[in-house]
C-alpha cells in the first residue's frame, strides 16, 4: 500500500490516479489496474444508493462500504469520504466519525469537503495520525448553496478557493481535490501548493486525476461534462440481464450442465 508520504512525493513527478469504489469487487479491479487511491466517495448517494444527491448518505453507509473496499485491496490507499454533517458541527463528533473509518473499517485516510469550518478539524486529525485529503472548488455537499455549477470563475471566488486550499495544506492535508474549477486556476493552485492536487473537471495540470467509477465504466445515465467514459458497462449489463430473462422465459436456462441429479432421490415418492 502506498503511504501518504509516497503519494505526496509524486507531486510534480508522476501522475496520481484516484477512482471511486463502493464495493470489494470494483476495488480489486481498480487495484489490478494499478490505481493509487480508492475513494469511497459519498457520490455513492447518486451512483449506487438511488438518492438524488449526496446529502442523505450516512456515516454507516460510508463505513460499510469502506470496509468492503479495504477488504478488496492490499496495495491501494483507501480514503473514506466523510458524508454531510458527519463533521463540522463540533470537533469531537468529526474526529470520532473520521476515526471510525480508520479504526474499524481499515481506511488509510479520510476526505473532507473543505471550508473555513474544516481547517481546525484537519489540523487535529493530522495531529492524531489521521491523514486528510482536502476538497475545494465545487463541493457537492453545498449543492443547496451553489448548485453543481463550475466554481472559481470570477477572480474573488478564485482567490478564495486558492486560499482555502493553502490553509488546508498548512493545517496538514496531504493532498487536495480540485473539483470543477477553471483549468488555469487549478494550474496556479497546483503551482502554489507543495502537496499534490487531484483534479476532477479541473484540467490537465493537476498532479493527479479522480473520476467517479460509474462514469469511467459508462454505467451512469447522466455524465458530468468534464467526465469521460472509457467503456460501455451499462450496455453490457442491459444485454446480459436481458439475455438471462429471455433464457429463463424460453426454458433454455438452466440446461443440463447447470443442474445435477441424485439417483437415490428418484423413487422418493
Ligand atoms: O464523492 C466523490 O466521489 C467525490 C469525488 C468526485 C472527488 O467527492
Tab-separated table of C-alpha atoms and ligand atoms in Angstrom:
chain	number	residue	atom	x	y	z
A	1	UNK	CA	0.000	0.000	0.000
A	2	UNK	CA	1.466	3.412	-0.874
A	3	UNK	CA	1.887	5.629	2.183
A	4	UNK	CA	0.572	9.182	2.223
A	5	UNK	CA	4.221	10.315	2.042
A	6	UNK	CA	4.653	8.314	-1.164
A	7	UNK	CA	1.520	9.909	-2.598
A	8	UNK	CA	2.814	13.339	-1.540
A	9	UNK	CA	6.168	12.732	-3.151
A	10	UNK	CA	4.505	12.050	-6.506
A	11	UNK	CA	3.506	15.744	-6.741
A	12	UNK	CA	5.023	17.151	-9.930
A	13	UNK	CA	6.807	13.858	-10.628
A	14	UNK	CA	4.297	11.193	-11.608
A	15	UNK	CA	0.514	11.434	-12.224
A	16	UNK	CA	-1.616	10.182	-9.321
A	17	UNK	CA	-4.670	8.078	-10.176
A	18	UNK	CA	-7.720	8.006	-7.939
A	19	UNK	CA	-11.090	6.349	-8.637
A	20	UNK	CA	-14.169	5.980	-6.516
A	21	UNK	CA	-15.087	2.472	-5.378
A	22	UNK	CA	-18.038	1.382	-3.294
A	23	UNK	CA	-17.524	-2.392	-3.124
A	24	UNK	CA	-14.781	-5.003	-2.849
A	25	UNK	CA	-15.046	-6.327	-6.431
A	26	UNK	CA	-14.586	-2.908	-8.024
A	27	UNK	CA	-11.804	-2.069	-5.582
A	28	UNK	CA	-9.924	-5.266	-6.502
A	29	UNK	CA	-10.264	-4.470	-10.217
A	30	UNK	CA	-9.054	-0.906	-9.586
A	31	UNK	CA	-6.041	-2.283	-7.744
A	32	UNK	CA	-5.295	-4.699	-10.596
A	33	UNK	CA	-5.250	-1.644	-12.881
A	34	UNK	CA	-2.616	-0.068	-10.554
A	35	UNK	CA	-4.840	2.734	-9.289
A	36	UNK	CA	-3.045	4.640	-6.495
A	37	UNK	CA	-6.059	5.673	-4.389
A	38	UNK	CA	-9.557	4.203	-3.947
A	39	UNK	CA	-12.013	6.812	-2.706
A	40	UNK	CA	-15.181	5.617	-1.044
A	41	UNK	CA	-16.947	8.746	-2.261
A	42	UNK	CA	-20.212	9.997	-0.859
A	43	UNK	CA	-21.038	10.081	-4.586
A	44	UNK	CA	-22.310	6.599	-3.688
A	45	UNK	CA	-25.525	8.527	-2.887
A	46	UNK	CA	-26.220	9.135	-6.596
A	47	UNK	CA	-24.034	6.371	-8.017
A	48	UNK	CA	-25.364	3.325	-6.170
A	49	UNK	CA	-27.820	4.178	-3.395
A	50	UNK	CA	-30.517	5.777	-5.558
A	51	UNK	CA	-30.554	9.229	-3.914
A	52	UNK	CA	-30.783	12.448	-5.944
A	53	UNK	CA	-27.664	13.882	-4.304
A	54	UNK	CA	-25.063	13.068	-1.664
A	55	UNK	CA	-26.824	14.729	1.278
A	56	UNK	CA	-28.715	11.695	2.665
A	57	UNK	CA	-25.604	9.449	2.748
A	58	UNK	CA	-24.916	8.302	6.309
A	59	UNK	CA	-21.771	7.523	8.274
A	60	UNK	CA	-22.930	3.875	8.478
A	61	UNK	CA	-23.266	3.659	4.685
A	62	UNK	CA	-19.766	5.063	4.109
A	63	UNK	CA	-18.389	2.847	6.899
A	64	UNK	CA	-19.868	-0.353	5.493
A	65	UNK	CA	-18.549	0.347	2.008
A	66	UNK	CA	-15.165	1.497	3.272
A	67	UNK	CA	-14.815	-1.881	4.990
A	68	UNK	CA	-15.678	-3.644	1.718
A	69	UNK	CA	-13.137	-1.623	-0.289
A	70	UNK	CA	-10.434	-2.139	2.344
A	71	UNK	CA	-11.074	-5.924	2.243
A	72	UNK	CA	-10.843	-5.865	-1.562
A	73	UNK	CA	-7.435	-4.148	-1.681
A	74	UNK	CA	-3.889	-4.615	-0.407
A	75	UNK	CA	-1.798	-2.162	-2.388
A	76	UNK	CA	-4.130	0.798	-2.770
A	77	UNK	CA	-4.516	3.764	-0.442
A	78	UNK	CA	-8.104	3.625	0.872
A	79	UNK	CA	-9.708	7.020	1.531
A	80	UNK	CA	-13.144	7.317	3.153
A	81	UNK	CA	-15.178	10.355	2.143
A	82	UNK	CA	-16.911	11.890	5.159
A	83	UNK	CA	-20.618	12.452	4.459
A	84	UNK	CA	-22.694	15.590	5.016
A	85	UNK	CA	-22.905	16.612	8.709
A	86	UNK	CA	-20.611	13.812	9.877
A	87	UNK	CA	-18.144	16.653	10.637
A	88	UNK	CA	-18.311	20.399	11.042
A	89	UNK	CA	-20.958	20.596	13.759
A	90	UNK	CA	-18.437	20.039	16.549
A	91	UNK	CA	-14.824	18.929	16.616
A	92	UNK	CA	-15.369	15.859	18.784
A	93	UNK	CA	-18.064	14.331	16.528
A	94	UNK	CA	-15.965	14.954	13.424
A	95	UNK	CA	-12.912	13.303	14.973
A	96	UNK	CA	-14.916	10.288	16.174
A	97	UNK	CA	-16.590	9.734	12.795
A	98	UNK	CA	-13.278	10.039	10.939
A	99	UNK	CA	-11.538	7.843	13.500
A	100	UNK	CA	-14.163	5.121	12.992
A	101	UNK	CA	-13.213	4.812	9.294
A	102	UNK	CA	-9.582	4.182	10.229
A	103	UNK	CA	-10.050	2.199	13.429
A	104	UNK	CA	-12.990	-0.035	12.475
A	105	UNK	CA	-13.116	-0.107	8.670
A	106	UNK	CA	-9.492	-0.173	7.502
A	107	UNK	CA	-9.333	3.205	5.737
A	108	UNK	CA	-5.894	4.817	5.499
A	109	UNK	CA	-7.155	8.396	5.281
A	110	UNK	CA	-10.313	10.500	5.111
A	111	UNK	CA	-11.503	13.104	2.645
A	112	UNK	CA	-13.401	16.141	3.861
A	113	UNK	CA	-15.219	18.737	1.744
A	114	UNK	CA	-13.337	21.810	2.887
A	115	UNK	CA	-14.469	25.167	4.221
A	116	UNK	CA	-13.483	27.581	6.971
A	117	UNK	CA	-15.026	25.138	9.435
A	118	UNK	CA	-12.678	22.261	8.486
A	119	UNK	CA	-9.284	23.936	8.992
A	120	UNK	CA	-9.117	23.186	12.712
A	121	UNK	CA	-10.520	19.681	12.169
A	122	UNK	CA	-7.848	18.961	9.535
A	123	UNK	CA	-5.182	20.134	11.961
A	124	UNK	CA	-6.476	17.967	14.844
A	125	UNK	CA	-6.950	14.880	12.669
A	126	UNK	CA	-3.443	15.195	11.284
A	127	UNK	CA	-2.067	15.522	14.851
A	128	UNK	CA	-3.973	12.386	15.799
A	129	UNK	CA	-2.473	10.394	12.908
A	130	UNK	CA	-5.496	10.527	10.598
A	131	UNK	CA	-4.337	11.691	7.161
A	132	UNK	CA	-6.702	14.126	5.427
A	133	UNK	CA	-7.456	14.867	1.781
A	134	UNK	CA	-8.933	18.357	1.390
A	135	UNK	CA	-11.558	19.134	-1.292
A	136	UNK	CA	-12.193	22.636	-2.699
A	137	UNK	CA	-13.996	24.176	-5.672
A	138	UNK	CA	-17.338	22.521	-6.304
A	139	UNK	CA	-18.233	20.688	-3.108
A	140	UNK	CA	-21.456	18.730	-3.762
A	141	UNK	CA	-22.488	18.777	-0.084
A	142	UNK	CA	-23.113	22.526	-0.628
A	143	UNK	CA	-25.462	21.857	-3.553
A	144	UNK	CA	-28.222	23.866	-1.898
A	145	UNK	CA	-25.964	26.933	-1.926
A	146	UNK	CA	-24.048	26.528	-5.178
A	147	UNK	CA	-25.856	24.006	-7.374
A	148	UNK	CA	-23.495	21.854	-9.455
A	149	UNK	CA	-22.093	24.784	-11.443
A	150	UNK	CA	-18.423	25.457	-12.091
A	151	UNK	CA	-16.772	27.375	-9.248
A	152	UNK	CA	-13.999	29.964	-9.192
A	153	UNK	CA	-14.716	31.722	-12.473
A	154	UNK	CA	-14.531	35.244	-11.006
A	155	UNK	CA	-11.260	36.500	-9.504
A	156	UNK	CA	-12.627	36.975	-5.965
A	157	UNK	CA	-14.041	33.457	-5.790
A	158	UNK	CA	-10.889	32.065	-7.412
A	159	UNK	CA	-8.689	33.698	-4.734
A	160	UNK	CA	-10.994	32.315	-2.040
A	161	UNK	CA	-10.641	28.756	-3.388
A	162	UNK	CA	-6.861	29.112	-3.627
A	163	UNK	CA	-6.711	30.499	-0.074
A	164	UNK	CA	-8.806	27.631	1.280
A	165	UNK	CA	-6.547	25.082	-0.436
A	166	UNK	CA	-3.449	26.720	1.081
A	167	UNK	CA	-4.999	26.902	4.554
A	168	UNK	CA	-5.749	23.169	4.438
A	169	UNK	CA	-2.223	22.391	3.294
A	170	UNK	CA	-0.932	24.419	6.260
A	171	UNK	CA	-3.333	22.534	8.542
A	172	UNK	CA	-1.740	19.252	7.417
A	173	UNK	CA	-3.790	17.896	4.484
A	174	UNK	CA	-1.592	15.587	2.376
A	175	UNK	CA	-3.498	16.143	-0.906
A	176	UNK	CA	-6.206	18.438	-2.209
A	177	UNK	CA	-9.011	17.632	-4.625
A	178	UNK	CA	-9.908	20.473	-7.007
A	179	UNK	CA	-13.412	19.985	-8.420
A	180	UNK	CA	-14.979	21.750	-11.413
A	181	UNK	CA	-12.830	24.896	-11.474
A	182	UNK	CA	-11.125	26.573	-14.447
A	183	UNK	CA	-8.005	24.747	-15.614
A	184	UNK	CA	-5.861	27.903	-15.322
A	185	UNK	CA	-6.927	28.360	-11.677
A	186	UNK	CA	-6.157	24.690	-10.959
A	187	UNK	CA	-2.730	25.123	-12.576
A	188	UNK	CA	-1.946	28.099	-10.290
A	189	UNK	CA	-3.109	26.257	-7.157
A	190	UNK	CA	-1.037	23.231	-8.196
A	191	UNK	CA	1.998	25.517	-8.555
A	192	UNK	CA	1.320	27.169	-5.222
A	193	UNK	CA	0.864	24.011	-3.118
A	194	UNK	CA	3.585	21.579	-2.132
A	195	UNK	CA	1.007	18.811	-1.633
A	196	UNK	CA	-0.453	17.127	-4.726
A	197	UNK	CA	-3.658	18.395	-6.310
A	198	UNK	CA	-6.067	15.820	-7.683
A	199	UNK	CA	-8.420	17.267	-10.274
A	200	UNK	CA	-11.929	16.426	-11.393
A	201	UNK	CA	-13.102	18.877	-14.015
A	202	UNK	CA	-10.014	20.990	-13.275
A	203	UNK	CA	-7.864	20.465	-16.372
A	204	UNK	CA	-4.679	18.554	-17.012
A	205	UNK	CA	-2.172	20.489	-14.886
A	206	UNK	CA	-3.172	18.891	-11.580
A	207	UNK	CA	-0.835	16.321	-10.045
A	208	UNK	CA	-3.480	13.620	-10.401
A	209	UNK	CA	-7.000	12.919	-11.574
A	210	UNK	CA	-10.094	11.393	-9.974
A	211	UNK	CA	-13.341	10.228	-11.585
A	212	UNK	CA	-16.454	8.522	-10.319
A	213	UNK	CA	-16.185	4.844	-11.280
A	214	UNK	CA	-19.686	4.771	-12.819
A	215	UNK	CA	-18.602	7.494	-15.253
A	216	UNK	CA	-15.342	5.697	-16.125
A	217	UNK	CA	-17.234	2.463	-16.815
A	218	UNK	CA	-20.053	4.051	-18.808
A	219	UNK	CA	-22.568	2.953	-16.196
A	220	UNK	CA	-24.056	6.366	-15.389
A	221	UNK	CA	-27.273	7.514	-17.033
A	222	UNK	CA	-26.009	11.134	-16.830
A	223	UNK	CA	-22.326	12.048	-17.008
A	224	UNK	CA	-20.943	15.460	-15.982
A	225	UNK	CA	-19.416	17.461	-18.865
A	226	UNK	CA	-15.871	17.003	-17.526
A	227	UNK	CA	-16.057	13.197	-17.196
A	228	UNK	CA	-15.194	10.608	-19.821
A	229	UNK	CA	-16.492	7.058	-20.198
A	230	UNK	CA	-13.806	4.517	-21.008
A	231	UNK	CA	-16.246	1.637	-21.517
A	232	UNK	CA	-19.932	0.817	-22.004
A	233	UNK	CA	-20.698	-1.336	-18.987
A	234	UNK	CA	-24.301	-0.109	-18.912
A	235	UNK	CA	-24.943	-1.669	-22.321
A	236	UNK	CA	-23.124	-4.876	-21.290
A	237	UNK	CA	-25.273	-5.156	-18.165
A	238	UNK	CA	-28.514	-4.447	-20.017
A	239	UNK	CA	-27.650	-7.054	-22.603
A	240	UNK	CA	-26.578	-9.720	-20.045
A	241	UNK	CA	-29.652	-9.241	-17.831
A	242	UNK	CA	-31.922	-9.220	-20.901
A	243	UNK	CA	-30.314	-12.449	-22.203
A	244	UNK	CA	-30.829	-14.092	-18.790
A	245	UNK	CA	-34.524	-13.133	-18.703
A	246	UNK	CA	-35.008	-14.437	-22.268
A	247	UNK	CA	-33.236	-17.704	-21.427
A	248	UNK	CA	-35.368	-18.334	-18.323
A	249	UNK	CA	-38.576	-17.436	-20.121
A	250	UNK	CA	-37.754	-19.679	-23.077
A	251	UNK	CA	-36.714	-22.606	-20.822
A	252	UNK	CA	-33.193	-22.559	-22.257
A	253	UNK	CA	-31.714	-21.883	-18.784
A	254	UNK	CA	-30.907	-23.799	-16.654
A	255	UNK	CA	-29.658	-26.510	-19.024
A	256	UNK	CA	-28.497	-29.984	-18.007
A	257	UNK	CA	-24.994	-28.664	-17.475
A	258	UNK	CA	-26.305	-26.307	-14.770
A	259	UNK	CA	-28.297	-28.980	-12.896
A	260	UNK	CA	-27.432	-32.189	-11.051
A	261	UNK	CA	-29.438	-35.324	-10.361
A	262	UNK	CA	-29.029	-37.538	-7.232
A	263	UNK	CA	-30.144	-41.036	-8.321
A	264	UNK	CA	-31.103	-42.095	-4.794
A	265	UNK	CA	-33.827	-39.458	-4.878
A	266	UNK	CA	-35.522	-40.929	-7.978
A	267	UNK	CA	-38.007	-43.087	-6.013
A	268	UNK	CA	-38.657	-40.703	-3.127
A	269	UNK	CA	-42.424	-40.508	-3.742
B	1	LIG	O1	-17.811	11.738	-3.618
B	1	LIG	C1	-16.965	11.675	-4.532
B	1	LIG	O2	-16.918	10.714	-5.307
B	1	LIG	C2	-16.036	12.780	-4.670
B	1	LIG	C3	-15.115	12.786	-5.837
B	1	LIG	C4	-15.849	13.016	-7.091
B	1	LIG	C5	-13.986	13.711	-5.672
B	1	LIG	O3	-16.043	13.663	-3.859
